[in-house]
Short mmCIF file of C-alpha atoms in Angstrom, two decimals:
data_model
loop_
_atom_site.label_atom_id
_atom_site.label_comp_id
_atom_site.label_asym_id
_atom_site.label_seq_id
_atom_site.Cartn_x
_atom_site.Cartn_y
_atom_site.Cartn_z
CA UNK A 469 13.64 19.98 32.88
CA UNK A 470 13.99 22.40 29.95
CA UNK A 471 15.64 19.69 27.83
CA UNK A 472 12.74 17.34 28.54
CA UNK A 473 10.19 19.97 27.46
CA UNK A 474 12.10 20.59 24.22
CA UNK A 475 12.15 16.86 23.51
CA UNK A 476 8.40 16.54 24.17
CA UNK A 477 7.54 19.49 21.94
CA UNK A 478 9.78 18.11 19.18
CA UNK A 479 8.03 14.75 19.32
CA UNK A 480 4.61 16.41 19.18
CA UNK A 481 5.60 18.38 16.09
CA UNK A 482 6.93 15.21 14.45
CA UNK A 483 3.66 13.38 15.14
CA UNK A 484 1.63 16.22 13.64
CA UNK A 485 3.79 16.30 10.53
CA UNK A 486 3.60 12.56 10.01
CA UNK A 487 -0.17 12.61 10.49
CA UNK A 488 -0.91 15.20 7.83
CA UNK A 489 1.57 14.75 4.99
CA UNK A 490 -0.72 12.61 2.83
CA UNK A 491 -3.43 15.25 2.48
CA UNK A 492 -3.99 15.96 -1.20
CA UNK A 493 -4.30 19.35 -2.75
CA UNK A 494 -2.09 21.63 -0.66
CA UNK A 495 -2.20 24.30 -3.38
CA UNK A 496 -4.47 27.23 -2.64
CA UNK A 497 -5.18 28.24 -6.24
CA UNK A 498 -8.17 26.87 -8.13
CA UNK A 499 -7.20 23.97 -10.37
CA UNK A 500 -10.46 23.29 -12.17
CA UNK A 501 -10.22 21.44 -15.46
CA UNK A 502 -10.98 23.49 -18.56
CA UNK A 503 -12.76 20.56 -20.24
CA UNK A 504 -15.99 19.20 -18.81
CA UNK A 505 -15.76 16.28 -18.64
CA UNK A 506 -12.00 15.98 -18.49
CA UNK A 507 -11.10 12.64 -20.07
CA UNK A 508 -8.19 10.40 -19.05
CA UNK A 509 -7.51 7.43 -21.31
CA UNK A 510 -6.29 4.36 -19.44
CA UNK A 511 -3.77 1.69 -20.40
CA UNK A 512 -5.43 -1.06 -18.38
CA UNK A 513 -8.34 -3.35 -19.34
CA UNK A 514 -11.88 -2.12 -18.92
CA UNK A 515 -13.95 -3.73 -16.15
CA UNK A 516 -15.66 -6.95 -17.18
CA UNK A 517 -17.65 -7.30 -13.98
CA UNK A 518 -17.87 -5.60 -10.56
CA UNK A 519 -14.27 -6.32 -9.51
CA UNK A 520 -12.01 -3.30 -8.98
CA UNK A 521 -12.49 0.40 -8.43
CA UNK A 522 -10.65 3.68 -8.00
CA UNK A 523 -9.56 6.26 -5.45
CA UNK A 524 -7.85 9.64 -5.67
CA UNK A 525 -4.67 10.76 -3.89
CA UNK A 526 -1.67 12.98 -4.51
CA UNK A 527 0.70 10.27 -5.68
CA UNK A 528 3.50 12.44 -7.09
CA UNK A 529 3.51 15.08 -4.33
CA UNK A 530 2.74 18.05 -6.60
CA UNK A 531 -0.32 19.22 -4.67
CA UNK A 532 -2.85 17.83 -7.15
CA UNK A 533 -4.83 14.64 -6.72
CA UNK A 534 -4.08 11.73 -9.03
CA UNK A 535 -6.05 8.64 -9.99
CA UNK A 536 -5.16 5.04 -9.02
CA UNK A 537 -7.52 2.60 -10.79
CA UNK A 538 -7.78 -1.18 -10.32
CA UNK A 539 -9.18 -4.09 -12.30
CA UNK A 540 -8.30 -7.75 -11.83
CA UNK A 541 -4.63 -8.20 -12.72
CA UNK A 542 -3.79 -4.50 -13.03
CA UNK A 543 -3.21 -1.29 -11.10
CA UNK A 544 -2.93 1.89 -13.14
CA UNK A 545 -1.93 5.29 -11.75
CA UNK A 546 -2.62 8.48 -13.70
CA UNK A 547 -1.62 12.04 -12.87
CA UNK A 548 -4.03 14.91 -12.41
CA UNK A 549 -3.32 16.11 -15.97
CA UNK A 550 -4.13 12.68 -17.40
CA UNK A 551 -0.59 11.52 -18.05
CA UNK A 552 0.38 7.99 -17.11
CA UNK A 553 2.40 7.64 -13.93
CA UNK A 554 2.70 3.86 -13.91
CA UNK A 555 0.89 0.60 -14.59
CA UNK A 556 1.58 -2.65 -12.75
CA UNK A 557 0.38 -6.10 -13.72
CA UNK A 558 -0.30 -7.80 -10.40
CA UNK A 559 -2.86 -10.11 -8.83
CA UNK A 560 -4.33 -7.29 -6.73
CA UNK A 561 -6.96 -8.33 -4.20
CA UNK A 562 -10.20 -7.17 -5.82
CA UNK A 563 -13.32 -9.15 -6.57
CA UNK A 564 -17.08 -9.23 -6.88
CA UNK A 565 -19.45 -10.52 -4.23
CA UNK A 566 -17.58 -10.51 -0.91
CA UNK A 567 -19.93 -13.05 0.64
CA UNK A 568 -18.98 -15.55 -2.09
CA UNK A 569 -15.45 -14.57 -3.10
CA UNK A 570 -14.08 -12.49 -0.24
CA UNK A 571 -13.29 -8.82 0.24
CA UNK A 572 -13.14 -5.97 -0.77
CA UNK A 573 -16.47 -6.58 -2.56
CA UNK A 574 -18.21 -5.00 -5.54
CA UNK A 575 -16.30 -1.93 -6.81
CA UNK A 576 -13.85 -2.11 -3.89
CA UNK A 577 -10.62 -0.45 -5.08
CA UNK A 578 -8.25 -2.70 -3.11
CA UNK A 579 -5.62 0.04 -2.74
CA UNK A 580 -4.69 2.65 -0.15
CA UNK A 581 -2.52 5.76 -0.57
CA UNK A 582 -0.69 7.59 2.23
CA UNK A 583 2.78 8.42 3.47
CA UNK A 584 3.21 5.26 5.52
CA UNK A 585 6.93 5.50 6.24
CA UNK A 586 7.37 9.16 7.15
CA UNK A 587 9.50 10.15 4.15
CA UNK A 588 6.96 12.84 3.19
CA UNK A 589 6.17 11.02 -0.04
CA UNK A 590 2.99 9.05 -0.72
CA UNK A 591 3.05 5.27 -1.03
CA UNK A 592 0.41 2.96 -2.49
CA UNK A 593 -0.42 -0.08 -0.36
CA UNK A 594 -2.27 -3.14 -1.61
CA UNK A 595 -2.72 -6.87 -1.09
CA UNK A 596 -2.26 -9.58 -3.68
CA UNK A 597 -4.26 -12.78 -3.71
CA UNK A 598 -1.43 -14.65 -1.95
CA UNK A 599 -1.85 -12.47 1.18
CA UNK A 600 1.26 -10.39 0.47
CA UNK A 601 1.21 -6.72 1.50
CA UNK A 602 2.92 -4.56 -1.13
CA UNK A 603 4.14 -1.00 -0.55
CA UNK A 604 5.12 0.89 -3.70
CA UNK A 605 6.29 4.40 -4.46
CA UNK A 606 3.22 6.44 -5.34
CA UNK A 607 4.80 8.35 -8.20
CA UNK A 608 6.65 5.47 -9.92
CA UNK A 609 5.00 2.24 -8.79
CA UNK A 610 8.42 0.88 -7.83
CA UNK A 611 8.09 -1.62 -4.99
CA UNK A 612 9.73 -0.46 -1.77
CA UNK A 613 9.03 -3.57 0.27
CA UNK A 614 6.53 -6.33 0.86
CA UNK A 615 5.48 -8.55 3.73
CA UNK A 616 3.46 -11.70 4.17
CA UNK A 617 1.95 -11.85 7.65
CA UNK A 618 0.38 -15.12 8.79
CA UNK A 619 -3.24 -15.79 7.82
CA UNK A 620 -5.60 -16.66 10.69
CA UNK A 621 -6.93 -20.18 11.05
CA UNK A 622 -10.32 -20.39 9.37
CA UNK A 623 -9.53 -17.81 6.68
CA UNK A 624 -8.39 -18.46 3.12
CA UNK A 625 -6.17 -15.37 2.82
CA UNK A 626 -5.90 -11.74 3.79
CA UNK A 627 -8.34 -9.85 1.56
CA UNK A 628 -8.68 -6.21 2.66
CA UNK A 629 -6.05 -3.69 3.79
CA UNK A 630 -6.66 -0.28 5.41
CA UNK A 631 -4.15 2.38 6.40
CA UNK A 632 -4.90 3.39 9.98
CA UNK A 633 -3.64 5.26 13.04
CA UNK A 634 -3.93 2.99 16.06
CA UNK A 635 -0.99 4.29 18.11
CA UNK A 636 -1.36 8.05 17.60
CA UNK A 637 1.61 8.23 15.20
CA UNK A 638 -0.34 9.09 12.04
CA UNK A 639 -0.69 6.80 9.02
CA UNK A 640 1.83 4.29 10.37
CA UNK A 641 -0.37 1.26 11.01
CA UNK A 642 -2.26 -1.22 8.84
CA UNK A 643 -5.48 -3.12 9.42
CA UNK A 644 -5.84 -6.45 7.65
CA UNK A 645 -9.19 -8.21 7.30
CA UNK A 646 -10.28 -11.65 6.10
CA UNK A 647 -13.51 -13.58 5.76
CA UNK A 648 -14.18 -17.16 6.83
CA UNK A 649 -13.14 -19.58 4.09
CA UNK A 650 -16.25 -21.76 4.34
CA UNK A 651 -19.93 -20.83 4.08
CA UNK A 652 -21.34 -17.32 3.84
CA UNK A 653 -18.20 -15.21 4.00
CA UNK A 654 -18.04 -12.39 6.55
CA UNK A 655 -15.00 -10.35 7.51
CA UNK A 656 -14.72 -11.62 11.07
CA UNK A 657 -10.89 -11.73 11.18
CA UNK A 658 -8.90 -8.57 11.92
CA UNK A 659 -5.23 -7.93 12.62
CA UNK A 660 -3.56 -4.59 13.32
CA UNK A 661 0.13 -4.13 12.55
CA UNK A 662 2.75 -1.46 12.89
CA UNK A 663 3.96 -0.68 9.39
CA UNK A 664 7.53 -0.56 10.68
CA UNK A 665 7.11 -4.08 12.05
CA UNK A 666 5.75 -5.38 8.76
CA UNK A 667 8.59 -3.76 6.87
CA UNK A 668 11.06 -5.68 9.03
CA UNK A 669 8.99 -8.87 8.69
CA UNK A 670 8.20 -8.85 12.38
CA UNK A 671 4.77 -10.43 12.44
CA UNK A 672 3.73 -9.79 16.02
CA UNK A 673 0.40 -7.99 15.60
CA UNK A 674 -0.54 -5.01 17.73
CA UNK A 675 -3.77 -6.93 18.26
CA UNK A 676 -6.06 -9.33 16.41
CA UNK A 677 -9.65 -10.51 16.62
CA UNK A 678 -11.71 -13.35 15.15
CA UNK A 679 -15.13 -12.08 16.25
CA UNK A 680 -15.56 -8.81 14.40
CA UNK A 681 -19.19 -8.22 13.40
CA UNK A 682 -18.50 -7.06 9.89
CA UNK A 683 -20.65 -5.55 7.18
CA UNK A 684 -21.80 -8.44 4.99
CA UNK A 685 -20.83 -6.90 1.68
CA UNK A 686 -17.79 -4.67 2.20
CA UNK A 687 -14.65 -4.25 4.22
CA UNK A 688 -14.07 -2.61 7.57
CA UNK A 689 -13.81 1.16 7.75
CA UNK A 690 -11.79 3.17 10.26
CA UNK A 691 -12.33 6.60 11.80
CA UNK A 692 -11.48 8.50 14.96
CA UNK A 693 -14.92 8.48 16.52
CA UNK A 694 -14.07 9.83 19.96
CA UNK A 695 -11.51 12.49 19.01
CA UNK A 696 -8.56 10.95 20.84
CA UNK A 697 -6.29 11.03 17.79
CA UNK A 698 -6.53 7.26 17.18
CA UNK A 699 -8.75 5.25 14.87
CA UNK A 700 -11.52 2.89 15.79
CA UNK A 701 -12.61 0.04 13.49
CA UNK A 702 -16.21 0.34 12.37
CA UNK A 703 -18.70 -2.46 11.89
CA UNK A 704 -21.58 -3.88 13.87
CA UNK A 705 -18.96 -3.89 16.59
CA UNK A 706 -16.81 -0.85 17.27
CA UNK A 707 -13.25 -1.96 17.99
CA UNK A 708 -10.98 0.44 19.85
CA UNK A 709 -7.48 1.41 18.80
CA UNK A 710 -6.12 -1.18 21.24
CA UNK A 711 -8.29 -3.98 19.85
CA UNK A 712 -10.94 -4.04 22.58
CA UNK A 713 -14.65 -4.16 21.71
CA UNK A 714 -16.19 -0.85 22.70
CA UNK A 715 -19.77 -1.38 21.55
CA UNK A 716 -21.96 -3.80 19.59
CA UNK A 717 -25.34 -3.09 18.02
CA UNK A 718 -28.22 -5.55 18.63
CA UNK A 719 -28.20 -6.84 15.06
CA UNK A 720 -30.46 -9.76 14.11
CA UNK A 721 -29.97 -9.98 10.37
CA UNK A 722 -26.78 -8.69 8.81
CA UNK A 723 -25.41 -5.27 7.88
CA UNK A 724 -25.68 -4.22 4.25
CA UNK A 725 -24.03 -0.79 4.44
CA UNK A 726 -22.10 1.30 6.94
CA UNK A 727 -21.23 5.00 7.09
CA UNK A 728 -19.50 7.47 9.41
CA UNK A 729 -20.45 11.14 9.80
CA UNK A 730 -21.21 13.80 12.39
CA UNK A 731 -24.93 13.06 12.19
CA UNK A 732 -25.67 14.56 15.61
CA UNK A 733 -23.57 17.67 16.29
CA UNK A 734 -25.09 17.80 19.79
CA UNK A 735 -23.27 14.56 20.66
CA UNK A 736 -19.44 14.70 20.90
CA UNK A 737 -17.49 12.87 18.21
CA UNK A 738 -18.68 11.07 15.11
CA UNK A 739 -21.50 8.58 14.67
CA UNK A 740 -21.92 5.40 12.64
CA UNK A 741 -24.97 4.55 10.52
CA UNK A 742 -25.62 0.88 9.75
CA UNK A 743 -28.38 -0.59 7.58
CA UNK A 744 -29.78 -4.01 8.46
CA UNK A 745 -31.04 -6.69 6.11
CA UNK A 746 -33.44 -9.03 7.88
CA UNK A 747 -34.26 -8.89 11.57
CA UNK A 748 -36.55 -5.91 11.11
CA UNK A 749 -34.62 -4.09 8.37
CA UNK A 750 -33.59 -1.39 10.79
CA UNK A 751 -31.42 1.70 10.53
CA UNK A 752 -29.02 2.10 13.47
CA UNK A 753 -27.30 5.26 14.67
CA UNK A 754 -24.57 4.67 17.26
CA UNK A 755 -21.09 5.69 18.38
CA UNK A 756 -18.25 4.08 20.29
CA UNK A 757 -20.20 3.84 23.54
CA UNK A 758 -23.95 3.74 22.91
CA UNK A 759 -26.85 3.04 20.60
CA UNK A 760 -28.39 6.43 19.93
CA UNK A 761 -31.47 5.09 18.11
CA UNK A 762 -32.77 2.31 15.90
CA UNK A 763 -35.76 2.57 13.59
CA UNK A 764 -37.38 0.95 10.59
CA UNK A 765 -39.86 2.18 8.00
CA UNK A 766 -42.63 -0.39 7.51
CA UNK A 767 -39.94 -3.09 7.78
CA UNK A 768 -38.75 -2.16 4.29
CA UNK A 769 -35.11 -2.99 3.71
CA UNK A 770 -33.01 0.21 3.44
CA UNK A 771 -30.07 -1.53 1.65
CA UNK A 772 -28.15 1.63 0.56
CA UNK A 773 -27.98 5.16 1.90
CA UNK A 774 -26.61 8.66 1.57
CA UNK A 775 -25.89 10.73 4.70
CA UNK A 776 -25.78 14.51 4.44
CA UNK A 777 -27.09 18.00 5.12
CA UNK A 778 -30.13 17.55 2.91
CA UNK A 779 -32.65 19.67 4.87
CA UNK A 780 -31.39 22.95 6.28
CA UNK A 781 -34.50 23.38 8.44
CA UNK A 782 -33.57 20.37 10.57
CA UNK A 783 -30.76 19.91 13.07
CA UNK A 784 -28.06 17.42 12.19
CA UNK A 785 -27.78 15.30 9.07
CA UNK A 786 -30.43 13.34 7.20
CA UNK A 787 -30.27 9.66 6.24
CA UNK A 788 -31.67 8.84 2.77
CA UNK A 789 -32.38 5.12 2.30
CA UNK A 790 -32.74 3.76 -1.21
CA UNK A 791 -34.91 0.66 -0.53
CA UNK A 792 -34.24 -2.76 -2.00
CA UNK A 793 -36.81 -3.10 -4.78
CA UNK A 794 -35.25 -4.49 -7.94
CA UNK A 795 -37.54 -2.12 -9.87
CA UNK A 796 -39.64 0.89 -8.87
CA UNK A 797 -37.59 1.94 -5.84
CA UNK A 798 -39.31 3.72 -2.97
CA UNK A 799 -36.73 5.80 -1.04
CA UNK A 800 -37.40 6.99 2.50
CA UNK A 801 -35.55 9.51 4.67
CA UNK A 802 -34.92 9.82 8.41
CA UNK A 803 -33.74 12.89 10.28
CA UNK A 804 -30.88 12.88 12.79
CA UNK A 805 -33.29 11.83 15.55
CA UNK A 806 -34.77 8.82 13.79
CA UNK A 807 -37.97 10.46 12.55
CA UNK A 808 -39.19 9.53 9.07
CA UNK A 809 -39.49 12.84 7.22
CA UNK A 810 -40.16 11.88 3.59
CA UNK A 811 -40.72 9.03 1.16
CA UNK A 812 -41.53 8.85 -2.53
CA UNK A 813 -41.49 6.64 -5.61
CA UNK A 814 -38.37 6.91 -7.75
CA UNK A 815 -40.39 6.35 -10.93
CA UNK A 816 -42.24 9.62 -10.30
CA UNK A 817 -39.10 11.76 -10.00
CA UNK A 818 -36.57 10.14 -12.33
CA UNK A 819 -36.10 11.82 -15.73
CA UNK A 820 -37.53 10.37 -18.92
CA UNK A 821 -35.55 7.38 -20.13
CA UNK A 822 -33.97 6.60 -16.74
CA UNK A 823 -34.04 2.88 -15.97
CA UNK A 824 -36.96 1.64 -13.86
CA UNK A 825 -34.36 -0.27 -11.81
CA UNK A 826 -33.57 3.07 -10.15
CA UNK A 827 -30.21 4.24 -8.83
CA UNK A 828 -27.10 2.63 -7.38
CA UNK A 829 -23.69 3.61 -5.99
CA UNK A 830 -25.21 6.58 -4.19
CA UNK A 831 -22.81 9.22 -2.85
CA UNK A 832 -23.47 12.32 -0.81
CA UNK A 833 -22.03 15.19 -2.83
CA UNK A 834 -21.05 18.81 -2.17
CA UNK A 835 -21.92 19.93 -5.70
CA UNK A 836 -23.18 23.51 -5.50
CA UNK A 837 -20.96 25.03 -2.81
CA UNK A 838 -24.01 25.91 -0.70
CA UNK A 839 -24.64 24.45 2.73
CA UNK A 840 -27.28 22.09 1.35
CA UNK A 841 -25.79 18.87 0.08
CA UNK A 842 -27.11 16.62 -2.66
CA UNK A 843 -26.70 13.02 -3.79
CA UNK A 844 -25.10 11.50 -6.88
CA UNK A 845 -25.78 8.08 -8.39
CA UNK A 846 -25.62 6.03 -11.56
CA UNK A 847 -28.32 4.05 -13.32
CA UNK A 848 -28.79 0.72 -11.61
CA UNK A 849 -27.85 -2.65 -13.14
CA UNK A 850 -26.37 -1.08 -16.26
CA UNK A 851 -23.37 0.89 -17.43
CA UNK A 852 -25.59 3.92 -17.78
CA UNK A 853 -26.08 7.59 -17.02
CA UNK A 854 -25.02 9.52 -13.93
CA UNK A 855 -27.09 12.14 -12.11
CA UNK A 856 -27.12 14.59 -9.20
CA UNK A 857 -30.43 14.76 -7.31
CA UNK A 858 -32.07 16.26 -4.22
CA UNK A 859 -32.55 13.40 -1.73
CA UNK A 860 -35.50 15.07 0.04
CA UNK A 861 -37.69 15.73 -2.99
CA UNK A 862 -36.08 13.26 -5.39
CA UNK A 863 -35.75 16.01 -8.01
CA UNK A 864 -32.99 15.28 -10.54
CA UNK A 865 -30.91 18.44 -10.93
CA UNK A 866 -28.23 17.33 -13.40
CA UNK A 867 -27.93 14.33 -15.71
CA UNK A 868 -24.87 13.22 -17.64
CA UNK A 869 -25.14 10.82 -20.56
CA UNK A 870 -22.69 8.06 -19.74
CA UNK A 871 -21.80 4.41 -19.80
CA UNK A 872 -20.66 4.39 -16.19
CA UNK A 873 -19.00 1.23 -14.92
CA UNK A 874 -17.93 2.95 -11.70
CA UNK A 875 -18.93 6.19 -9.99
CA UNK A 876 -16.75 7.90 -7.42
CA UNK A 877 -17.24 11.32 -5.81
CA UNK A 878 -14.41 13.38 -4.36
CA UNK A 879 -12.93 16.87 -4.22
CA UNK A 880 -10.34 16.92 -7.00
CA UNK A 881 -10.50 20.49 -8.32
CA UNK A 882 -9.15 22.61 -5.47
CA UNK A 883 -12.26 24.74 -4.76
CA UNK A 884 -13.44 22.24 -2.05
CA UNK A 885 -16.58 21.22 -3.97
CA UNK A 886 -16.77 17.62 -5.13
CA UNK A 887 -16.59 16.27 -8.65
CA UNK A 888 -18.03 13.17 -10.33
CA UNK A 889 -15.37 10.68 -11.42
CA UNK A 890 -16.80 8.12 -13.84
CA UNK A 891 -15.00 5.03 -15.08
CA UNK A 892 -16.35 4.39 -18.56
CA UNK A 893 -14.58 1.36 -20.02
CA UNK A 894 -10.97 2.45 -20.60
CA UNK A 895 -11.58 6.10 -19.71
CA UNK A 896 -12.06 8.29 -16.67
CA UNK A 897 -14.55 11.12 -17.17
CA UNK A 898 -14.32 13.87 -14.55
CA UNK A 899 -17.29 16.24 -14.32
CA UNK A 900 -17.30 19.50 -12.38
CA UNK A 901 -19.98 22.07 -11.61
CA UNK A 902 -19.47 24.98 -13.99
CA UNK A 903 -21.51 27.38 -11.83
CA UNK A 904 -19.61 29.85 -9.67
CA UNK A 905 -18.82 28.59 -6.19
CA UNK A 906 -20.72 30.82 -3.72
CA UNK A 907 -18.38 29.89 -0.84
CA UNK A 908 -14.92 29.48 -2.35
CA UNK A 909 -12.90 29.99 0.84
CA UNK A 910 -14.09 26.96 2.77
CA UNK A 911 -11.48 24.42 3.87
CA UNK A 912 -11.06 21.48 1.55
CA UNK A 913 -12.92 18.34 2.53
CA UNK A 914 -9.62 16.45 2.68
CA UNK A 915 -8.85 18.30 5.91
CA UNK A 916 -11.42 15.99 7.56
CA UNK A 917 -9.63 12.77 8.43
CA UNK A 918 -12.82 10.69 8.33
CA UNK A 919 -13.50 12.00 4.80
CA UNK A 920 -10.06 10.84 3.70
CA UNK A 921 -10.53 7.46 5.40
CA UNK A 922 -13.96 6.90 3.84
CA UNK A 923 -12.77 7.79 0.35
CA UNK A 924 -10.09 5.08 0.65
CA UNK A 925 -12.39 2.28 1.89
CA UNK A 926 -15.54 2.68 -0.19
CA UNK A 927 -17.31 0.10 -2.29
CA UNK A 928 -20.68 -0.40 -3.99
CA UNK A 929 -22.62 -0.74 -0.75
CA UNK A 930 -20.87 1.90 1.34
CA UNK A 931 -19.61 4.82 -0.79
#
């Protein structure tokens, strides 16, 4: 009996180690850049359209986050200090409009980074346009192995890959997604694989589905909604770790954007926010077992959102919706219970010279270090400026003169606050808040698994 207990405890420790090794930034000292912005010059082509993006991850296992960047035909990886780690010319699966060309959609990075084989070193995982899964060493770009699982009938190719934990073993599974080859393309096809099986070219999926109600413009996201240590797949349908459908929202139109957060702390687990286009233009809040509420504001399309602690006087998180207007946006905000709490005209709050097309690529951001969170965005429909603003009032608090092709927000400095990472042509510009952090001892955001998952699967519509 004692030997059995020792074996069980050993296995539990192994699972915990495997599940946490890919967390970036294990150093406890502050690693803020001296320059602001810190500039990294890239050896890959500048974006010519909306194809390709970026993520951050500790690729070389030194405790600092690094910068994988993608454009069609290239993946470039750059260290935290700006030095080049590696560049690969490859037909990486990135593209523009997912409904016309397939996933991962506008600004979708097309890469994942995690320790997927348990060697305590980070790998980069990506798909090429021929449906091949590639796993490369994070620090060198050297290919470790590849696999080409079968493509489902009705799909052109596998288009989107996500590192996941479906069996409770940590980052040791992959989710593949594809759209229908004909007509308006939606990511209805899913297949879950053990990474060990793929490595051995054993193509028996853990499970697969051809009826996933996907977001219309971006790939599936994963998160552990119910706290059981395994990931669910998030869309208009919530798919359990074993491939069963747990819940489906009563969608009529299609989903533009999807997010995961602890919107309602009074309800166990995490919730999903989905924004509908058509069918009433509703905002849905739901989890793995129920619809919590659905609401619209004058049937105006929400299109994009930011979810965060924007109003400290209210319980739970607030949902800021951008609105669809091509010009003269009119944002509106709901509280955690579906009550509309504010609305305004963007033209009245934007700074002088800001485009009348408004904002795009909107991220929630922990910028100040206070409990109140803010939002970050770039000028819409142009490679323009970047700003941090208060979602409730619309007040712009910081503006950075830029020619931003991409905007990404993540904790890269080590003091848990988030930075702005801007792709400007052939350069990354990394901006940090120079004010003193009032709460420097908080845990880094990377300790939240759903934060790490979301930062790997973002795109234009769902940062």
